[in-house]
Amino acid sequence: MDLEKKIIKIIEENLEEELKVTLKTDLRDDLNIDSLSTLMIITALEDEFSITIKDTDFAEIKLVEDIIKLLKEIHPELGEG
Amino acid sequence: MEFKEFYRSLEVDTSLADELNFNPYYLKISSGLTDPIIIEGEEYINLASNNYLGLAFDDRVKKAMVEGITKFGASMCGTPIATGYIDIYKTLEEKFSEFINVEDTIIFPSGYQANCALFPVIAKKDDLIIMDHFAHASLIHGIRSTGCKFRPFLHNNMAHLEKLLKSSNKYSNIFVVTESVFSTEGSIAPFDEIVNLCQKYKAIPVIDDSHGIGVIGKTGRGILEEKNIKDYFGIYTTSLGKALAGAGGVISGKKELIRALRYSCSGLIYSTALPPPVIQGLLKVLEILKEESVQILKKMWKYKKLISKTLKEVGFKLAEGSAPITSIIGGDTKTTVEITKALFKGKILTTPFVPPSVPNNSGKIRIIAGANLKKSSIDQALDFFKTELRKQFIK
Ligand SMILES: Cc1ncc(COP(=O)(O)O)c(C=O)c1O
């Protein structure tokens, strides 16, 4: 599975409601994500990719595609697969 | 920052309250929890307090509190470790432990404080705390203050909890934290399953039973009775200010835990003990419950069923839970406050929950009918739901 699909799946799995997620989905406006949901997603990403993500790295995230950009930036090896 | 700028930065956004000309918060109540209650000189049916069993204005409880004052005065002016530990404080600890069937108990000035003060004692840097996504602010506050790894799990979702437990073998201790009754919607945690998962993965369960104690379980002894959990090996906390109609908080569990808290929990050691009348009142409440809980609970459940049946028939969407809490789903903040305002104009007091107390666009209007309410008051509220409230909010 490519990186985009994996990340979308992780987000979908960490939501209280069943919602469709795409690269353009806005975490706050479309998914009503609160700070604990954000933490759930961050820790799930850490598990999946065996990486560490700082809360502060995540502060600027708005859209799902921003997460992909961020991960590629802080862990370039993820973009290579 | 200039001090003026600092105070400006603290400004509260009251635009919605201004627009609706209604602020549901900090209403000035000028009676006790009687039926009706009095707000600004007007009578209201109280469907807002956590007075589930209706004991807050019970004559026997009031009399016991007066006896507490007569014997011990207004305050012991000391923390429990110093001069605050009167004999009835110890009696209450023992009676409470017996009531919920655990080894030992320690009493705090509030439930919030108990939850905040617990985690710094039990959790160390290399531990993991896993918590239900919808657990109370005081638990989050306590957990965050430890600095250890913190992972929320999806609300009451056992598959997700197990997934997190499975991938957690690198931590020293693991704690799984949840509430018994989630108070904004009335759902009850599958705590028997959580305890089993904890056993399987060698984690320590922590349950906050604030809205369960006195209310769930056949005789009102809370979540451990409700889920038939014997020999509980985890940690139990609760507020004493809801169904038990007093004030204060509790941490209960194994003797070793309580002993450690007595000597190393700063939120206990450095905070003035509950005043004597409150302790005496709580002792009376436990005594009343031993004799009368089944009868009181029957009335409380009858009211709850009438209210949720009527609201459903009228066409409101409800958050379905099995606790004696009925929550109308209001959705966005404005609609939630508008429904609350309409009820208030109909002389019915309810509690609106808007973000950040609930997730965005998940506003709820919570209704709790205490067993002290008269049947005629419930009927009056039901009539209002069927007529005015329907007219305004059901298309
Ligand atoms: C689940 C829960 N825990 C803790 C508290 C705090 O308890 P207290 O009001 O005794 O501080 C509350 C409510 O106030 C609560 O609902």
Short mmCIF file of C-alpha atoms and ligand atoms in Angstrom, two decimals:
data_model
loop_
_atom_site.label_atom_id
_atom_site.label_comp_id
_atom_site.label_asym_id
_atom_site.label_seq_id
_atom_site.Cartn_x
_atom_site.Cartn_y
_atom_site.Cartn_z
CA MET A 1 0.00 0.00 0.00
CA ASP A 2 1.39 3.42 -0.82
CA LEU A 3 2.05 6.07 1.81
CA GLU A 4 -1.08 8.11 1.02
CA LYS A 5 -3.42 5.15 1.33
CA LYS A 6 -1.77 3.98 4.54
CA ILE A 7 -2.15 7.38 6.17
CA ILE A 8 -5.77 7.77 5.10
CA LYS A 9 -6.53 4.33 6.52
CA ILE A 10 -4.88 5.24 9.85
CA ILE A 11 -6.93 8.43 10.11
CA GLU A 12 -10.17 6.60 9.28
CA GLU A 13 -9.41 3.99 11.91
CA ASN A 14 -8.88 6.62 14.58
CA LEU A 15 -12.17 8.51 14.19
CA GLU A 16 -15.21 8.04 16.42
CA GLU A 17 -17.52 8.18 13.38
CA GLU A 18 -17.24 6.45 10.04
CA LEU A 19 -16.21 9.23 7.70
CA LYS A 20 -14.64 9.20 4.26
CA VAL A 21 -11.18 10.70 4.25
CA THR A 22 -9.33 12.02 1.20
CA LEU A 23 -6.09 13.97 0.73
CA LYS A 24 -8.09 17.22 0.71
CA THR A 25 -10.02 16.46 3.92
CA ASP A 26 -9.64 19.20 6.55
CA LEU A 27 -8.97 17.62 9.92
CA ARG A 28 -10.83 20.23 11.96
CA ASP A 29 -13.59 21.39 9.65
CA ASP A 30 -14.48 18.05 8.03
CA LEU A 31 -13.61 15.56 10.75
CA ASN A 32 -14.27 17.62 13.90
CA ILE A 33 -10.96 16.49 15.29
CA ASP A 34 -10.12 17.54 18.86
CA SER A 35 -6.74 17.49 20.58
CA LEU A 36 -7.12 13.91 21.84
CA SER A 37 -8.11 12.66 18.36
CA THR A 38 -5.00 14.36 17.03
CA LEU A 39 -2.94 12.57 19.67
CA MET A 40 -4.58 9.27 18.68
CA ILE A 41 -3.64 9.82 15.05
CA ILE A 42 -0.06 10.89 15.88
CA THR A 43 0.56 7.85 18.07
CA ALA A 44 -0.99 5.52 15.48
CA LEU A 45 1.33 6.97 12.80
CA GLU A 46 4.27 6.47 15.16
CA ASP A 47 3.30 2.82 15.62
CA GLU A 48 2.77 2.18 11.93
CA PHE A 49 6.03 3.69 10.73
CA SER A 50 8.17 3.19 13.88
CA ILE A 51 8.96 6.89 14.04
CA THR A 52 8.58 9.69 16.60
CA ILE A 53 6.48 12.76 15.86
CA LYS A 54 6.52 15.82 18.09
CA ASP A 55 3.17 17.49 18.91
CA THR A 56 4.72 20.75 17.75
CA ASP A 57 5.44 19.26 14.29
CA PHE A 58 1.73 18.61 13.99
CA ALA A 59 0.60 22.08 15.05
CA GLU A 60 0.49 23.50 11.49
CA ILE A 61 -1.39 20.58 9.96
CA LYS A 62 -4.69 21.43 8.28
CA LEU A 63 -5.36 18.97 5.47
CA VAL A 64 -4.61 15.26 5.28
CA GLU A 65 -2.09 15.94 2.50
CA ASP A 66 -0.18 18.19 4.95
CA ILE A 67 0.46 15.12 7.11
CA ILE A 68 2.00 13.32 4.15
CA LYS A 69 4.18 16.32 3.38
CA LEU A 70 5.27 16.54 7.01
CA LEU A 71 6.13 12.86 7.28
CA LYS A 72 8.18 12.98 4.08
CA GLU A 73 9.97 16.03 5.44
CA ILE A 74 10.88 14.68 8.87
CA HIS A 75 11.35 11.08 7.70
CA PRO A 76 12.51 11.23 4.04
CA GLU A 77 12.93 7.44 3.95
CA LEU A 78 9.08 7.08 4.06
CA GLY A 79 8.73 8.80 0.68
CA GLU A 80 11.04 6.37 -1.04
CA GLY A 81 8.86 3.23 -0.84
CA MET B 1 3.34 41.97 27.42
CA GLU B 2 1.73 45.13 28.74
CA PHE B 3 -0.68 44.28 31.53
CA LYS B 4 -3.61 45.78 29.59
CA GLU B 5 -2.79 43.56 26.64
CA PHE B 6 -2.55 40.58 28.97
CA TYR B 7 -6.05 41.15 30.35
CA ARG B 8 -7.39 41.76 26.85
CA SER B 9 -6.02 38.37 25.84
CA LEU B 10 -8.22 36.79 28.53
CA GLU B 11 -11.44 38.16 27.10
CA VAL B 12 -14.29 35.62 26.81
CA ASP B 13 -16.30 35.43 23.59
CA THR B 14 -19.91 36.02 24.66
CA SER B 15 -21.27 36.82 21.20
CA LEU B 16 -23.65 33.84 21.08
CA ALA B 17 -25.04 34.54 24.55
CA ASP B 18 -25.46 38.17 23.53
CA GLU B 19 -27.15 37.27 20.25
CA LEU B 20 -29.61 34.90 21.93
CA ASN B 21 -29.94 37.13 24.97
CA PHE B 22 -29.46 34.04 27.11
CA ASN B 23 -26.50 32.71 29.05
CA PRO B 24 -27.15 29.24 30.49
CA TYR B 25 -24.07 29.36 32.71
CA TYR B 26 -23.70 30.72 36.25
CA LEU B 27 -27.44 31.12 36.74
CA LYS B 28 -28.07 32.44 40.24
CA ILE B 29 -30.15 29.88 42.14
CA SER B 30 -31.76 31.06 45.34
CA SER B 31 -33.11 27.82 46.78
CA GLY B 32 -31.75 24.39 47.59
CA LEU B 33 -32.47 21.44 45.31
CA THR B 34 -36.16 21.44 46.08
CA ASP B 35 -38.96 20.86 43.58
CA PRO B 36 -39.37 23.44 42.15
CA ILE B 37 -36.10 25.33 42.47
CA ILE B 38 -36.01 29.11 42.44
CA ILE B 39 -33.98 31.18 39.97
CA GLU B 40 -34.31 34.98 40.01
CA GLY B 41 -37.59 34.65 41.90
CA GLU B 42 -39.14 32.20 39.40
CA GLU B 43 -39.93 28.50 39.85
CA TYR B 44 -38.21 25.89 37.64
CA ILE B 45 -38.34 22.13 37.26
CA ASN B 46 -34.77 21.02 37.87
CA LEU B 47 -33.61 18.56 35.22
CA ALA B 48 -30.00 19.72 35.50
CA SER B 49 -28.42 18.73 38.81
CA ASN B 50 -26.57 15.48 39.42
CA ASN B 51 -28.89 14.92 42.38
CA TYR B 52 -29.85 11.51 40.96
CA LEU B 53 -31.26 10.11 44.19
CA GLY B 54 -32.76 13.37 45.37
CA LEU B 55 -30.92 13.31 48.70
CA ALA B 56 -29.43 16.81 48.59
CA PHE B 57 -32.41 18.33 50.42
CA ASP B 58 -33.32 15.25 52.49
CA ASP B 59 -34.19 16.18 56.08
CA ARG B 60 -32.20 13.29 57.54
CA VAL B 61 -29.06 14.34 55.66
CA LYS B 62 -29.47 17.98 56.66
CA LYS B 63 -29.95 16.97 60.30
CA ALA B 64 -26.80 14.82 60.24
CA MET B 65 -24.83 17.74 58.81
CA VAL B 66 -26.03 20.00 61.61
CA GLU B 67 -24.92 17.36 64.13
CA GLY B 68 -21.52 17.34 62.44
CA ILE B 69 -21.24 21.09 62.92
CA THR B 70 -22.45 20.97 66.49
CA LYS B 71 -19.85 18.39 67.46
CA PHE B 72 -16.85 19.41 65.33
CA GLY B 73 -17.56 22.99 64.27
CA ALA B 74 -17.12 24.55 60.87
CA SER B 75 -13.68 23.26 59.91
CA MET B 76 -10.69 21.39 61.33
CA CYS B 77 -8.38 23.96 59.75
CA GLY B 78 -5.85 21.34 58.80
CA THR B 79 -4.98 18.86 56.07
CA PRO B 80 -5.85 15.19 56.60
CA ILE B 81 -2.28 14.30 57.54
CA ALA B 82 -2.32 17.00 60.24
CA THR B 83 -5.39 18.01 62.28
CA GLY B 84 -7.97 17.36 59.55
CA TYR B 85 -8.36 13.63 60.20
CA ILE B 86 -11.30 13.38 62.60
CA ASP B 87 -12.73 10.04 63.68
CA ILE B 88 -15.72 10.31 61.33
CA TYR B 89 -13.31 10.89 58.41
CA LYS B 90 -11.86 7.46 59.09
CA THR B 91 -15.34 5.99 59.60
CA LEU B 92 -16.38 7.37 56.21
CA GLU B 93 -13.33 5.79 54.57
CA GLU B 94 -14.21 2.44 56.10
CA LYS B 95 -17.92 2.65 55.28
CA PHE B 96 -17.19 3.68 51.72
CA SER B 97 -14.73 0.80 51.20
CA GLU B 98 -17.37 -1.57 52.52
CA PHE B 99 -20.06 0.02 50.33
CA ILE B 100 -18.20 -0.61 47.08
CA ASN B 101 -16.32 -3.68 48.32
CA VAL B 102 -12.65 -2.67 48.11
CA GLU B 103 -9.82 -2.82 50.65
CA ASP B 104 -9.27 0.81 51.53
CA THR B 105 -10.19 4.41 50.68
CA ILE B 106 -8.82 7.92 51.05
CA ILE B 107 -10.95 11.07 50.81
CA PHE B 108 -10.00 14.25 48.96
CA PRO B 109 -11.58 17.74 48.98
CA SER B 110 -13.01 17.12 45.49
CA GLY B 111 -13.26 14.50 42.78
CA TYR B 112 -11.35 16.72 40.38
CA GLN B 113 -8.53 16.99 42.89
CA ALA B 114 -8.47 13.22 43.50
CA ASN B 115 -8.07 12.56 39.77
CA CYS B 116 -5.41 15.23 39.38
CA ALA B 117 -3.46 14.11 42.41
CA LEU B 118 -3.52 10.38 41.68
CA PHE B 119 -1.43 10.13 38.53
CA PRO B 120 1.76 11.89 39.65
CA VAL B 121 1.97 9.33 42.47
CA ILE B 122 1.39 6.19 40.42
CA ALA B 123 2.88 6.92 36.99
CA LYS B 124 6.55 7.31 36.17
CA LYS B 125 8.30 8.58 33.02
CA ASP B 126 8.65 5.15 31.40
CA ASP B 127 5.00 4.21 31.96
CA LEU B 128 2.11 4.35 29.52
CA ILE B 129 -1.37 5.67 30.23
CA ILE B 130 -4.15 4.64 27.87
CA MET B 131 -7.41 6.57 28.32
CA ASP B 132 -10.91 6.56 26.80
CA HIS B 133 -11.20 9.44 24.34
CA PHE B 134 -14.23 10.88 26.16
CA ALA B 135 -12.92 10.67 29.74
CA HIS B 136 -13.29 13.61 32.11
CA ALA B 137 -11.14 16.76 32.06
CA SER B 138 -9.79 16.02 35.54
CA LEU B 139 -8.35 12.69 34.36
CA ILE B 140 -6.73 14.34 31.35
CA HIS B 141 -5.33 17.05 33.64
CA GLY B 142 -3.86 14.44 36.00
CA ILE B 143 -2.44 12.29 33.22
CA ARG B 144 -0.87 15.18 31.34
CA SER B 145 0.87 16.37 34.51
CA THR B 146 2.94 13.16 34.67
CA GLY B 147 4.76 13.67 31.36
CA CYS B 148 4.58 9.96 30.58
CA LYS B 149 3.39 8.48 27.29
CA PHE B 150 -0.34 9.12 26.85
CA ARG B 151 -2.56 7.36 24.33
CA PRO B 152 -6.32 7.83 24.01
CA PHE B 153 -8.46 4.95 22.70
CA LEU B 154 -11.73 5.27 20.77
CA HIS B 155 -14.71 5.66 23.10
CA ASN B 156 -15.72 2.31 24.64
CA ASN B 157 -14.02 0.52 21.72
CA MET B 158 -12.50 -2.68 23.06
CA ALA B 159 -10.88 -3.71 19.78
CA HIS B 160 -8.98 -0.43 19.67
CA LEU B 161 -8.00 -0.70 23.34
CA GLU B 162 -6.67 -4.22 22.78
CA LYS B 163 -4.72 -3.09 19.72
CA LEU B 164 -2.99 -0.42 21.82
CA LEU B 165 -2.32 -2.85 24.68
CA LYS B 166 -0.84 -5.38 22.26
CA SER B 167 1.71 -2.89 20.97
CA SER B 168 2.73 -1.65 24.42
CA ASN B 169 5.25 -4.13 25.72
CA LYS B 170 8.11 -1.64 25.94
CA TYR B 171 6.59 0.22 28.90
CA SER B 172 7.21 -0.43 32.56
CA ASN B 173 3.66 -0.02 33.92
CA ILE B 174 0.54 0.43 31.82
CA PHE B 175 -2.61 2.09 33.15
CA VAL B 176 -5.99 1.93 31.42
CA VAL B 177 -8.19 4.84 32.46
CA THR B 178 -11.90 5.29 31.88
CA GLU B 179 -15.17 6.49 33.36
CA SER B 180 -18.06 4.26 34.35
CA VAL B 181 -20.90 6.49 33.15
CA PHE B 182 -19.97 9.06 30.53
CA SER B 183 -21.93 11.98 31.78
CA THR B 184 -22.61 13.94 28.62
CA GLU B 185 -24.39 11.04 26.93
CA GLY B 186 -25.04 8.38 29.54
CA SER B 187 -23.08 5.53 27.97
CA ILE B 188 -21.63 2.97 30.37
CA ALA B 189 -18.13 1.55 29.93
CA PRO B 190 -17.83 -2.23 29.40
CA PHE B 191 -15.64 -2.21 32.45
CA ASP B 192 -15.73 -5.98 33.01
CA GLU B 193 -14.18 -6.40 29.56
CA ILE B 194 -11.63 -3.68 30.32
CA VAL B 195 -10.62 -5.42 33.55
CA ASN B 196 -10.22 -8.69 31.62
CA LEU B 197 -8.05 -7.02 28.99
CA CYS B 198 -5.97 -5.45 31.76
CA GLN B 199 -5.46 -8.85 33.31
CA LYS B 200 -4.43 -10.30 29.95
CA TYR B 201 -1.92 -7.54 29.20
CA LYS B 202 -0.82 -6.89 32.81
CA ALA B 203 -2.17 -3.36 32.92
CA ILE B 204 -3.73 -1.56 35.87
CA PRO B 205 -7.31 -0.35 35.38
CA VAL B 206 -8.36 3.06 36.72
CA ILE B 207 -12.10 3.81 36.84
CA ASP B 208 -13.77 7.12 37.63
CA ASP B 209 -17.23 6.20 38.95
CA SER B 210 -18.47 9.75 39.58
CA HIS B 211 -21.75 9.30 37.71
CA GLY B 212 -22.10 5.63 38.59
CA ILE B 213 -21.81 5.61 42.37
CA GLY B 214 -25.23 5.52 44.01
CA VAL B 215 -26.83 5.15 40.60
CA ILE B 216 -25.84 1.96 38.78
CA GLY B 217 -25.70 -1.55 40.14
CA LYS B 218 -28.74 -3.27 41.61
CA THR B 219 -28.35 -1.51 44.96
CA GLY B 220 -26.57 1.62 43.71
CA ARG B 221 -23.06 0.57 44.64
CA GLY B 222 -21.69 1.71 41.32
CA ILE B 223 -19.74 0.18 38.48
CA LEU B 224 -18.18 -2.72 40.41
CA GLU B 225 -21.64 -3.95 41.39
CA GLU B 226 -23.09 -3.17 37.94
CA LYS B 227 -20.47 -5.30 36.19
CA ASN B 228 -20.18 -7.87 38.98
CA ILE B 229 -16.46 -7.28 39.46
CA LYS B 230 -15.10 -9.06 42.53
CA ASP B 231 -11.58 -8.74 44.02
CA TYR B 232 -10.93 -5.61 41.99
CA PHE B 233 -7.17 -5.23 41.56
CA GLY B 234 -7.25 -1.74 40.03
CA ILE B 235 -7.82 1.83 41.15
CA TYR B 236 -11.23 3.40 41.78
CA THR B 237 -12.02 7.12 41.98
CA THR B 238 -15.25 9.05 42.36
CA SER B 239 -16.78 12.39 43.21
CA LEU B 240 -18.92 12.48 46.34
CA GLY B 241 -20.83 15.49 45.07
CA LYS B 242 -23.28 13.86 42.70
CA ALA B 243 -25.70 11.05 43.69
CA LEU B 244 -24.16 10.95 47.16
CA ALA B 245 -25.21 14.56 47.61
CA GLY B 246 -22.15 15.80 49.46
CA ALA B 247 -18.79 17.07 48.30
CA GLY B 248 -15.34 15.61 48.01
CA GLY B 249 -13.62 12.89 46.06
CA VAL B 250 -12.38 9.41 46.70
CA ILE B 251 -9.58 7.11 45.69
CA SER B 252 -10.10 3.47 46.65
CA GLY B 253 -8.28 0.24 46.00
CA LYS B 254 -5.62 -2.01 47.47
CA LYS B 255 -4.24 -1.21 50.92
CA GLU B 256 -0.73 -0.60 49.55
CA LEU B 257 -1.99 2.03 47.11
CA ILE B 258 -3.98 3.93 49.72
CA ARG B 259 -1.10 3.84 52.18
CA ALA B 260 1.24 5.27 49.56
CA LEU B 261 -1.24 8.04 48.79
CA ARG B 262 -1.64 8.90 52.47
CA TYR B 263 2.07 9.69 52.70
CA SER B 264 3.07 10.84 49.23
CA CYS B 265 0.12 12.39 47.43
CA SER B 266 0.66 16.14 47.48
CA GLY B 267 -2.94 16.92 46.45
CA LEU B 268 -4.02 15.23 49.67
CA ILE B 269 -1.29 16.16 52.11
CA TYR B 270 -1.21 19.86 51.28
CA SER B 271 -4.94 20.57 51.07
CA THR B 272 -7.38 21.27 53.91
CA ALA B 273 -9.60 18.29 54.78
CA LEU B 274 -13.32 18.21 53.99
CA PRO B 275 -15.28 20.02 56.70
CA PRO B 276 -16.98 17.86 59.38
CA PRO B 277 -20.62 18.49 58.39
CA VAL B 278 -19.95 17.22 54.87
CA ILE B 279 -18.46 14.02 56.24
CA GLN B 280 -21.34 13.51 58.65
CA GLY B 281 -23.84 14.08 55.83
CA LEU B 282 -22.13 11.53 53.60
CA LEU B 283 -22.22 8.94 56.38
CA LYS B 284 -25.97 9.47 56.62
CA VAL B 285 -26.37 9.11 52.85
CA LEU B 286 -24.55 5.75 52.88
CA GLU B 287 -26.79 4.63 55.74
CA ILE B 288 -29.93 5.64 53.84
CA LEU B 289 -28.74 3.85 50.71
CA LYS B 290 -28.20 0.59 52.57
CA GLU B 291 -31.90 0.57 53.43
CA GLU B 292 -33.61 2.43 50.62
CA SER B 293 -31.52 2.42 47.44
CA VAL B 294 -33.65 -0.09 45.55
CA GLN B 295 -36.79 1.88 46.18
CA ILE B 296 -35.22 5.25 45.32
CA LEU B 297 -33.60 3.87 42.17
CA LYS B 298 -36.93 2.50 40.97
CA LYS B 299 -38.38 6.00 40.93
CA MET B 300 -35.29 7.48 39.26
CA TRP B 301 -35.39 4.88 36.45
CA LYS B 302 -39.13 5.38 35.96
CA TYR B 303 -38.58 9.10 35.36
CA LYS B 304 -35.65 8.47 33.05
CA LYS B 305 -37.68 6.05 30.91
CA LEU B 306 -40.65 8.43 30.67
CA ILE B 307 -38.43 11.29 29.58
CA SER B 308 -36.47 9.43 26.92
CA LYS B 309 -39.59 7.69 25.56
CA THR B 310 -41.43 11.00 25.21
CA LEU B 311 -38.51 12.85 23.63
CA LYS B 312 -38.06 10.03 21.12
CA GLU B 313 -41.76 10.03 20.25
CA VAL B 314 -41.65 13.78 19.76
CA GLY B 315 -38.85 13.24 17.23
CA PHE B 316 -35.68 14.36 18.98
CA LYS B 317 -32.45 12.54 18.31
CA LEU B 318 -31.03 11.27 21.61
CA ALA B 319 -27.61 10.03 22.63
CA GLU B 320 -28.52 6.49 23.60
CA GLY B 321 -27.01 5.36 26.86
CA SER B 322 -28.15 3.04 29.58
CA ALA B 323 -27.49 5.39 32.50
CA PRO B 324 -30.24 7.63 33.95
CA ILE B 325 -29.14 10.48 31.71
CA THR B 326 -31.06 11.55 28.62
CA SER B 327 -29.22 13.78 26.18
CA ILE B 328 -30.88 15.54 23.27
CA ILE B 329 -28.43 15.85 20.39
CA GLY B 330 -28.35 19.55 19.61
CA GLY B 331 -25.51 19.45 17.07
CA ASP B 332 -24.00 22.88 16.54
CA THR B 333 -23.47 25.20 19.48
CA LYS B 334 -26.17 27.69 18.48
CA THR B 335 -28.96 25.09 18.17
CA THR B 336 -27.84 23.48 21.42
CA VAL B 337 -28.11 26.74 23.31
CA GLU B 338 -31.40 27.62 21.56
CA ILE B 339 -33.01 24.38 22.73
CA THR B 340 -31.73 25.03 26.25
CA LYS B 341 -33.16 28.53 26.11
CA ALA B 342 -36.57 27.29 24.93
CA LEU B 343 -36.65 24.80 27.80
CA PHE B 344 -35.63 27.53 30.23
CA LYS B 345 -38.43 29.77 28.99
CA GLY B 346 -40.74 26.82 29.64
CA LYS B 347 -39.44 26.82 33.23
CA ILE B 348 -37.31 23.71 32.77
CA LEU B 349 -33.65 23.79 33.74
CA THR B 350 -31.28 21.55 31.75
CA THR B 351 -27.53 21.50 31.05
CA PRO B 352 -26.11 22.33 27.61
CA PHE B 353 -22.75 20.84 26.66
CA VAL B 354 -20.86 22.56 23.87
CA PRO B 355 -17.22 22.29 22.71
CA PRO B 356 -14.67 21.84 24.24
CA SER B 357 -16.75 19.76 26.74
CA VAL B 358 -17.89 17.66 23.76
CA PRO B 359 -16.39 17.22 20.26
CA ASN B 360 -17.10 19.94 17.68
CA ASN B 361 -20.69 19.95 16.37
CA SER B 362 -21.72 17.39 18.98
CA GLY B 363 -23.58 19.74 21.31
CA LYS B 364 -25.94 18.04 23.74
CA ILE B 365 -28.65 19.06 26.18
CA ARG B 366 -28.42 16.84 29.23
CA ILE B 367 -31.46 15.91 31.26
CA ILE B 368 -31.27 14.25 34.67
CA ALA B 369 -34.45 13.75 36.68
CA GLY B 370 -33.72 13.23 40.36
CA ALA B 371 -35.83 10.85 42.43
CA ASN B 372 -36.97 13.78 44.58
CA LEU B 373 -39.02 15.31 41.76
CA LYS B 374 -42.80 15.10 41.97
CA LYS B 375 -44.59 13.06 39.32
CA SER B 376 -46.59 16.19 38.48
CA SER B 377 -43.34 18.05 37.68
CA ILE B 378 -42.23 15.28 35.34
CA ASP B 379 -45.65 15.36 33.66
CA GLN B 380 -45.42 19.10 33.24
CA ALA B 381 -41.99 18.74 31.58
CA LEU B 382 -43.26 15.96 29.29
CA ASP B 383 -46.18 18.15 28.23
CA PHE B 384 -43.79 20.93 27.35
CA PHE B 385 -41.66 18.53 25.24
CA LYS B 386 -44.77 17.38 23.36
CA THR B 387 -46.13 20.85 22.66
CA GLU B 388 -43.86 23.91 22.68
CA LEU B 389 -40.53 22.16 22.15
CA ARG B 390 -41.90 20.07 19.30
CA LYS B 391 -43.41 23.15 17.66
CA GLN B 392 -40.11 25.01 17.75
CA PHE B 393 -37.58 22.34 16.87
CA ILE B 394 -39.22 19.44 15.02
CA LYS B 395 -40.01 20.32 11.44
C1 LIG C 1 -16.46 11.98 35.63
C2 LIG C 1 -16.16 13.05 36.60
N1 LIG C 1 -15.02 13.00 37.32
C3 LIG C 1 -14.71 13.95 38.20
C4 LIG C 1 -15.54 15.04 38.43
C5 LIG C 1 -15.13 16.07 39.41
O1 LIG C 1 -15.68 15.81 40.66
P1 LIG C 1 -15.88 16.98 41.72
O2 LIG C 1 -17.05 17.77 41.24
O3 LIG C 1 -16.13 16.28 43.01
O4 LIG C 1 -14.64 17.78 41.74
C6 LIG C 1 -16.73 15.14 37.68
C7 LIG C 1 -17.67 16.24 37.80
O5 LIG C 1 -17.68 17.22 38.34
C8 LIG C 1 -17.05 14.12 36.75
O6 LIG C 1 -18.17 14.19 36.03
#
